[in-house]
PDB file of C-alpha atoms in Angstrom:
ATOM      1  CA  UNK P   1      96.465-209.556  34.034  1.00 66.00           C
ATOM      2  CA  UNK P   2      94.631-212.291  35.875  1.00 67.00           C
ATOM      3  CA  UNK P   3      94.438-212.902  39.623  1.00 72.00           C
ATOM      4  CA  UNK P   4      92.241-214.671  42.155  1.00 77.00           C
ATOM      5  CA  UNK P   5      90.128-213.152  44.938  1.00 79.00           C
ATOM      6  CA  UNK P   6      87.766-214.660  47.502  1.00 81.00           C
ATOM      7  CA  UNK P   7      84.123-213.629  47.073  1.00 84.00           C
ATOM      8  CA  UNK P   8      82.295-214.480  50.297  1.00 81.00           C
ATOM      9  CA  UNK P   9      78.850-213.787  48.877  1.00 84.00           C
ATOM     10  CA  UNK P  10      76.558-211.345  47.095  1.00 88.00           C
ATOM     11  CA  UNK P  11      73.277-209.616  47.757  1.00 87.00           C
ATOM     12  CA  UNK P  12      70.741-207.563  45.787  1.00 87.00           C
ATOM     13  CA  UNK P  13      69.350-204.225  46.933  1.00 85.00           C
ATOM     14  CA  UNK P  14      66.933-201.843  45.235  1.00 78.00           C
ATOM     15  CA  UNK P  15      68.587-198.886  46.957  1.00 65.00           C
ATOM     16  CA  UNK P  16      71.986-199.788  48.399  1.00 53.00           C
ATOM     17  CA  UNK P  17      72.213-199.628  52.156  1.00 51.00           C
ATOM     18  CA  UNK P  18      75.801-198.583  52.700  1.00 49.00           C
ATOM     19  CA  UNK P  19      77.047-199.389  56.174  1.00 49.00           C
ATOM     20  CA  UNK P  20      78.944-196.646  57.936  1.00 43.00           C
ATOM     21  CA  UNK P  21      82.576-196.903  56.917  1.00 43.00           C
ATOM     22  CA  UNK P  22      85.812-195.950  58.543  1.00 41.00           C
ATOM     23  CA  UNK P  23      88.729-194.467  56.634  1.00 37.00           C
ATOM     24  CA  UNK P  24      89.826-197.904  55.414  1.00 41.00           C
ATOM     25  CA  UNK P  25      86.409-198.702  53.952  1.00 40.00           C
ATOM     26  CA  UNK P  26      86.189-201.907  56.011  1.00 37.00           C
ATOM     27  CA  UNK P  27      82.928-203.729  56.646  1.00 36.00           C
ATOM     28  CA  UNK P  28      82.987-206.308  59.422  1.00 36.00           C
ATOM     29  CA  UNK P  29      79.413-207.562  59.206  1.00 39.00           C
ATOM     30  CA  UNK P  30      78.542-210.664  57.215  1.00 39.00           C
ATOM     31  CA  UNK P  31      74.776-210.773  57.071  1.00 42.00           C
ATOM     32  CA  UNK P  32      72.150-211.219  54.390  1.00 51.00           C
ATOM     33  CA  UNK P  33      74.485-212.574  51.744  1.00 57.00           C
ATOM     34  CA  UNK P  34      73.867-215.393  49.328  1.00 61.00           C
ATOM     35  CA  UNK P  35      75.933-217.650  47.100  1.00 62.00           C
ATOM     36  CA  UNK P  36      78.436-218.744  49.745  1.00 57.00           C
ATOM     37  CA  UNK P  37      82.175-218.416  49.378  1.00 60.00           C
ATOM     38  CA  UNK P  38      83.915-219.019  46.085  1.00 69.00           C
ATOM     39  CA  UNK P  39      87.354-218.551  44.597  1.00 77.00           C
ATOM     40  CA  UNK P  40      86.965-216.026  41.788  1.00 84.00           C
ATOM     41  CA  UNK P  41      89.175-214.213  39.326  1.00 85.00           C
ATOM     42  CA  UNK P  42      89.714-210.613  38.255  1.00 85.00           C
ATOM     43  CA  UNK P  43      90.730-210.654  34.597  1.00 85.00           C
ATOM     44  CA  UNK P  44      91.543-207.684  32.374  1.00 83.00           C
ATOM     45  CA  UNK P  45      91.385-209.989  29.345  1.00 86.00           C
ATOM     46  CA  UNK P  46      87.688-210.737  29.838  1.00 90.00           C
ATOM     47  CA  UNK P  47      85.035-208.203  28.813  1.00 92.00           C
ATOM     48  CA  UNK P  48      81.906-209.300  30.722  1.00 93.00           C
ATOM     49  CA  UNK P  49      81.208-210.430  34.275  1.00 94.00           C
ATOM     50  CA  UNK P  50      80.602-214.177  34.414  1.00 92.00           C
ATOM     51  CA  UNK P  51      78.624-215.631  37.317  1.00 91.00           C
ATOM     52  CA  UNK P  52      78.444-219.253  38.487  1.00 88.00           C
ATOM     53  CA  UNK P  53      75.589-221.095  36.820  1.00 86.00           C
ATOM     54  CA  UNK P  54      73.982-221.962  40.159  1.00 86.00           C
ATOM     55  CA  UNK P  55      73.867-218.255  41.025  1.00 87.00           C
ATOM     56  CA  UNK P  56      72.365-217.101  37.720  1.00 88.00           C
ATOM     57  CA  UNK P  57      69.813-219.920  37.754  1.00 88.00           C
ATOM     58  CA  UNK P  58      68.977-219.274  41.396  1.00 88.00           C
ATOM     59  CA  UNK P  59      69.510-216.051  43.286  1.00 88.00           C
ATOM     60  CA  UNK P  60      69.944-213.883  40.159  1.00 90.00           C
ATOM     61  CA  UNK P  61      67.293-215.542  37.994  1.00 90.00           C
ATOM     62  CA  UNK P  62      65.221-212.340  38.048  1.00 88.00           C
ATOM     63  CA  UNK P  63      68.103-210.358  36.547  1.00 91.00           C
ATOM     64  CA  UNK P  64      66.299-209.879  33.236  1.00 91.00           C
ATOM     65  CA  UNK P  65      66.658-207.069  30.706  1.00 93.00           C
ATOM     66  CA  UNK P  66      64.318-206.851  27.717  1.00 92.00           C
ATOM     67  CA  UNK P  67      64.845-203.154  26.948  1.00 91.00           C
ATOM     68  CA  UNK P  68      66.904-200.202  28.138  1.00 92.00           C
ATOM     69  CA  UNK P  69      63.912-198.990  30.137  1.00 91.00           C
ATOM     70  CA  UNK P  70      64.182-202.102  32.317  1.00 91.00           C
ATOM     71  CA  UNK P  71      67.510-200.875  33.667  1.00 91.00           C
ATOM     72  CA  UNK P  72      65.763-198.727  36.260  1.00 88.00           C
ATOM     73  CA  UNK P  73      64.062-201.841  37.650  1.00 90.00           C
ATOM     74  CA  UNK P  74      67.276-203.768  38.199  1.00 93.00           C
ATOM     75  CA  UNK P  75      68.881-204.086  41.645  1.00 91.00           C
ATOM     76  CA  UNK P  76      72.275-203.054  42.879  1.00 91.00           C
ATOM     77  CA  UNK P  77      74.625-206.032  43.139  1.00 91.00           C
ATOM     78  CA  UNK P  78      76.859-205.964  46.193  1.00 90.00           C
ATOM     79  CA  UNK P  79      79.889-208.244  46.391  1.00 89.00           C
ATOM     80  CA  UNK P  80      81.505-209.096  49.701  1.00 86.00           C
ATOM     81  CA  UNK P  81      85.211-209.837  49.312  1.00 84.00           C
ATOM     82  CA  UNK P  82      87.643-211.326  51.772  1.00 80.00           C
ATOM     83  CA  UNK P  83      90.104-208.586  52.585  1.00 76.00           C
ATOM     84  CA  UNK P  84      93.438-208.295  54.308  1.00 69.00           C
ATOM     85  CA  UNK P  85      94.081-210.054  57.590  1.00 67.00           C
ATOM     86  CA  UNK P  86      93.696-207.797  60.616  1.00 61.00           C
ATOM     87  CA  UNK P  87      96.838-207.564  62.727  1.00 61.00           C
ATOM     88  CA  UNK P  88      95.029-206.911  66.000  1.00 61.00           C
ATOM     89  CA  UNK P  89      92.416-209.648  65.591  1.00 60.00           C
ATOM     90  CA  UNK P  90      92.638-213.242  64.458  1.00 62.00           C
ATOM     91  CA  UNK P  91      90.334-212.601  61.528  1.00 69.00           C
ATOM     92  CA  UNK P  92      90.229-210.950  58.126  1.00 71.00           C
ATOM     93  CA  UNK P  93      88.554-207.770  56.968  1.00 75.00           C
ATOM     94  CA  UNK P  94      85.544-207.853  54.684  1.00 78.00           C
ATOM     95  CA  UNK P  95      85.130-205.414  51.797  1.00 81.00           C
ATOM     96  CA  UNK P  96      81.884-204.464  50.040  1.00 84.00           C
ATOM     97  CA  UNK P  97      82.033-203.686  46.324  1.00 87.00           C
ATOM     98  CA  UNK P  98      78.856-202.160  44.876  1.00 89.00           C
ATOM     99  CA  UNK P  99      77.752-202.372  41.242  1.00 91.00           C
ATOM    100  CA  UNK P 100      74.788-200.288  40.131  1.00 91.00           C
ATOM    101  CA  UNK P 101      72.641-201.118  37.076  1.00 93.00           C
ATOM    102  CA  UNK P 102      74.558-198.377  35.257  1.00 92.00           C
ATOM    103  CA  UNK P 103      77.720-200.354  35.948  1.00 92.00           C
ATOM    104  CA  UNK P 104      76.620-203.771  34.718  1.00 94.00           C
ATOM    105  CA  UNK P 105      74.224-202.843  31.906  1.00 94.00           C
ATOM    106  CA  UNK P 106      75.985-202.195  28.591  1.00 93.00           C
ATOM    107  CA  UNK P 107      74.384-199.634  26.279  1.00 92.00           C
ATOM    108  CA  UNK P 108      75.219-199.379  22.596  1.00 90.00           C
ATOM    109  CA  UNK P 109      73.790-198.074  19.322  1.00 90.00           C
ATOM    110  CA  UNK P 110      72.587-200.641  16.804  1.00 87.00           C
ATOM    111  CA  UNK P 111      74.314-199.432  13.637  1.00 86.00           C
ATOM    112  CA  UNK P 112      71.660-201.024  11.413  1.00 86.00           C
ATOM    113  CA  UNK P 113      68.486-199.973  13.218  1.00 84.00           C
ATOM    114  CA  UNK P 114      70.073-196.824  14.671  1.00 84.00           C
ATOM    115  CA  UNK P 115      68.416-197.577  17.993  1.00 87.00           C
ATOM    116  CA  UNK P 116      69.729-197.606  21.538  1.00 88.00           C
ATOM    117  CA  UNK P 117      70.125-201.162  22.798  1.00 91.00           C
ATOM    118  CA  UNK P 118      71.052-202.619  26.180  1.00 93.00           C
ATOM    119  CA  UNK P 119      72.406-205.967  27.289  1.00 92.00           C
ATOM    120  CA  UNK P 120      73.343-207.372  30.677  1.00 94.00           C
ATOM    121  CA  UNK P 121      77.031-207.289  31.431  1.00 94.00           C
ATOM    122  CA  UNK P 122      76.560-210.217  33.822  1.00 94.00           C
ATOM    123  CA  UNK P 123      76.233-213.570  32.092  1.00 93.00           C
ATOM    124  CA  UNK P 124      76.232-217.201  33.186  1.00 90.00           C
ATOM    125  CA  UNK P 125      79.586-218.970  33.035  1.00 87.00           C
ATOM    126  CA  UNK P 126      79.226-221.695  30.400  1.00 80.00           C
ATOM    127  CA  UNK P 127      82.863-222.734  30.311  1.00 72.00           C
ATOM    128  CA  UNK P 128      83.777-226.379  29.982  1.00 51.00           C
ATOM    129  CA  UNK P 129      83.597-228.297  33.240  1.00 52.00           C
ATOM    130  CA  UNK P 130      87.357-228.914  33.310  1.00 50.00           C
ATOM    131  CA  UNK P 131      87.960-225.146  33.110  1.00 56.00           C
ATOM    132  CA  UNK P 132      85.206-224.176  35.548  1.00 54.00           C
ATOM    133  CA  UNK P 133      86.383-222.505  38.767  1.00 61.00           C
ATOM    134  CA  UNK P 134      82.928-222.508  40.394  1.00 72.00           C
ATOM    135  CA  UNK P 135      83.304-218.800  41.059  1.00 83.00           C
ATOM    136  CA  UNK P 136      82.961-215.403  39.425  1.00 89.00           C
ATOM    137  CA  UNK P 137      85.022-213.893  36.632  1.00 89.00           C
ATOM    138  CA  UNK P 138      85.175-210.112  37.013  1.00 90.00           C
ATOM    139  CA  UNK P 139      86.063-208.691  33.620  1.00 90.00           C
ATOM    140  CA  UNK P 140      86.190-205.211  32.123  1.00 90.00           C
ATOM    141  CA  UNK P 141      82.512-204.554  32.838  1.00 92.00           C
ATOM    142  CA  UNK P 142      83.481-204.654  36.514  1.00 90.00           C
ATOM    143  CA  UNK P 143      86.807-202.913  35.995  1.00 86.00           C
ATOM    144  CA  UNK P 144      85.264-199.889  34.264  1.00 88.00           C
ATOM    145  CA  UNK P 145      83.529-199.084  37.552  1.00 88.00           C
ATOM    146  CA  UNK P 146      86.615-199.574  39.725  1.00 85.00           C
ATOM    147  CA  UNK P 147      90.184-198.598  39.108  1.00 79.00           C
ATOM    148  CA  UNK P 148      92.180-201.710  39.923  1.00 77.00           C
ATOM    149  CA  UNK P 149      95.793-202.007  41.049  1.00 78.00           C
ATOM    150  CA  UNK P 150      97.427-205.409  40.732  1.00 75.00           C
ATOM    151  CA  UNK P 151     100.305-205.466  43.242  1.00 73.00           C
ATOM    152  CA  UNK P 152     102.261-208.651  42.621  1.00 74.00           C
ATOM    153  CA  UNK P 153     105.089-207.798  45.008  1.00 73.00           C
ATOM    154  CA  UNK P 154     102.728-207.607  48.002  1.00 68.00           C
ATOM    155  CA  UNK P 155     100.245-210.216  46.746  1.00 69.00           C
ATOM    156  CA  UNK P 156      97.274-207.897  46.864  1.00 72.00           C
ATOM    157  CA  UNK P 157      94.844-206.184  44.541  1.00 75.00           C
ATOM    158  CA  UNK P 158      93.388-202.754  45.234  1.00 76.00           C
ATOM    159  CA  UNK P 159      90.038-201.261  44.204  1.00 79.00           C
ATOM    160  CA  UNK P 160      89.031-197.612  44.083  1.00 79.00           C
ATOM    161  CA  UNK P 161      85.741-196.360  42.697  1.00 81.00           C
ATOM    162  CA  UNK P 162      85.941-194.576  39.355  1.00 73.00           C
ATOM    163  CA  UNK P 163      84.534-191.060  39.744  1.00 64.00           C
ATOM    164  CA  UNK P 164      82.866-191.411  36.353  1.00 57.00           C
ATOM    165  CA  UNK P 165      80.990-194.448  37.646  1.00 53.00           C
ATOM    166  CA  UNK P 166      79.805-193.024  40.974  1.00 46.00           C
ATOM    167  CA  UNK P 167      76.230-194.205  41.535  1.00 46.00           C
ATOM    168  CA  UNK P 168      75.187-191.866  44.357  1.00 43.00           C
ATOM    169  CA  UNK P 169      76.325-188.792  46.232  1.00 37.00           C
ATOM    170  CA  UNK P 170      78.040-190.777  48.931  1.00 41.00           C
ATOM    171  CA  UNK P 171      81.682-190.770  47.910  1.00 38.00           C
ATOM    172  CA  UNK P 172      82.921-192.833  50.851  1.00 36.00           C
ATOM    173  CA  UNK P 173      83.066-195.933  48.680  1.00 37.00           C
ATOM    174  CA  UNK P 174      85.576-194.216  46.394  1.00 37.00           C
ATOM    175  CA  UNK P 175      88.357-194.813  48.909  1.00 38.00           C
ATOM    176  CA  UNK P 176      91.007-197.318  47.960  1.00 40.00           C
ATOM    177  CA  UNK P 177      90.642-200.793  49.442  1.00 42.00           C
ATOM    178  CA  UNK P 178      92.956-203.759  49.210  1.00 43.00           C
ATOM    179  CA  UNK P 179      92.275-207.469  49.330  1.00 44.00           C
ATOM    180  CA  UNK P 180      94.888-210.181  49.646  1.00 42.00           C
ATOM    181  CA  UNK P 181      95.396-212.485  46.711  1.00 39.00           C
ATOM    182  CA  UNK P 182      96.830-215.959  46.718  1.00 38.00           C
ATOM    183  CA  UNK P 183      98.260-215.927  43.235  1.00 36.00           C
ATOM    184  CA  UNK P 184      98.748-213.806  40.161  1.00 34.00           C
ATOM    185  CA  UNK P 185      99.016-216.003  37.117  1.00 35.00           C
ATOM    186  CA  UNK P 186     100.858-214.946  33.980  1.00 33.00           C
ATOM    187  CA  UNK P 187      99.303-217.276  31.459  1.00 33.00           C
ATOM    188  CA  UNK P 188      96.820-217.288  28.617  1.00 34.00           C
ATOM    189  CA  UNK P 189      93.272-217.162  29.906  1.00 40.00           C
ATOM    190  CA  UNK P 190      90.433-218.857  28.039  1.00 42.00           C
ATOM    191  CA  UNK P 191      88.898-215.428  27.336  1.00 49.00           C
ATOM    192  CA  UNK P 192      92.055-213.423  26.732  1.00 41.00           C
ATOM    193  CA  UNK P 193      95.719-212.985  27.514  1.00 36.00           C
ATOM    194  CA  UNK P 194      96.955-211.834  30.872  1.00 36.00           C
ATOM    195  CA  UNK P 195      99.449-209.030  31.205  1.00 35.00           C
ATOM    196  CA  UNK P 196     102.917-208.904  32.691  1.00 33.00           C
ATOM    197  CA  UNK P 197     104.716-206.748  35.176  1.00 33.00           C
ATOM    198  CA  UNK P 198     104.969-206.306  38.908  1.00 32.00           C
ATOM    199  CA  UNK P 199     102.185-203.724  39.171  1.00 33.00           C
ATOM    200  CA  UNK P 200      99.657-202.818  36.527  1.00 34.00           C
ATOM    201  CA  UNK P 201      97.004-200.134  36.671  1.00 33.00           C
ATOM    202  CA  UNK P 202      93.680-200.692  35.007  1.00 36.00           C
ATOM    203  CA  UNK P 203      91.299-197.778  34.537  1.00 36.00           C
ATOM    204  CA  UNK P 204      87.776-197.550  33.137  1.00 36.00           C
ATOM    205  CA  UNK P 205      87.059-198.724  29.611  1.00 36.00           C
ATOM    206  CA  UNK P 206      88.445-196.353  27.030  1.00 34.00           C
ATOM    207  CA  UNK P 207      91.428-195.409  29.179  1.00 33.00           C
ATOM    208  CA  UNK P 208      94.846-197.010  29.045  1.00 31.00           C
ATOM    209  CA  UNK P 209      96.810-197.862  32.169  1.00 35.00           C
ATOM    210  CA  UNK P 210     100.579-197.935  32.405  1.00 35.00           C
ATOM    211  CA  UNK P 211     102.521-200.926  33.622  1.00 35.00           C
ATOM    212  CA  UNK P 212     105.546-200.346  35.775  1.00 33.00           C
TER     213      UNK P 212
END
């Protein structure tokens, strides 16, 4: 399954400052963000998170991992997404999605050396220029931290924090949030095939969702 979302910007924080949320998990402030707005995609057929080259070469250039021990030095990455339009105001809601180093660093065992290795799950997008969307691609590395509901009938995608991926004791960010989407495309993606169906449910890696 592949769909587009609007990422308004990102920011880095050593310890995430989580604004006080209401029951809908809506953030209305838009301060301290970088990268500007960009049309981005959420894609279950892509494994990693791919960032625009200008972002990786600029704002995220210090996102470096030479060993698993470096994970504790990495920042939280906070995405600000354009949410659903507010009925009472002539504006849209803004949603914050938080990724901790545990979310975007991939650990594995080297079967030859029998050592624990780590790699960044966020990489620069090196796709051909004609295929480049100038935005982010949020693949399974992102989706393992957030259960994701693709609702084609209502043109929206919902995110709810996976309890296995909770990064602090504040569970307020586990509430379900929805963002409007402008299209859900059923086509072959350059990094994998999209799914079919009106609504699909994607859980953390290692779990299988059921399409309805």
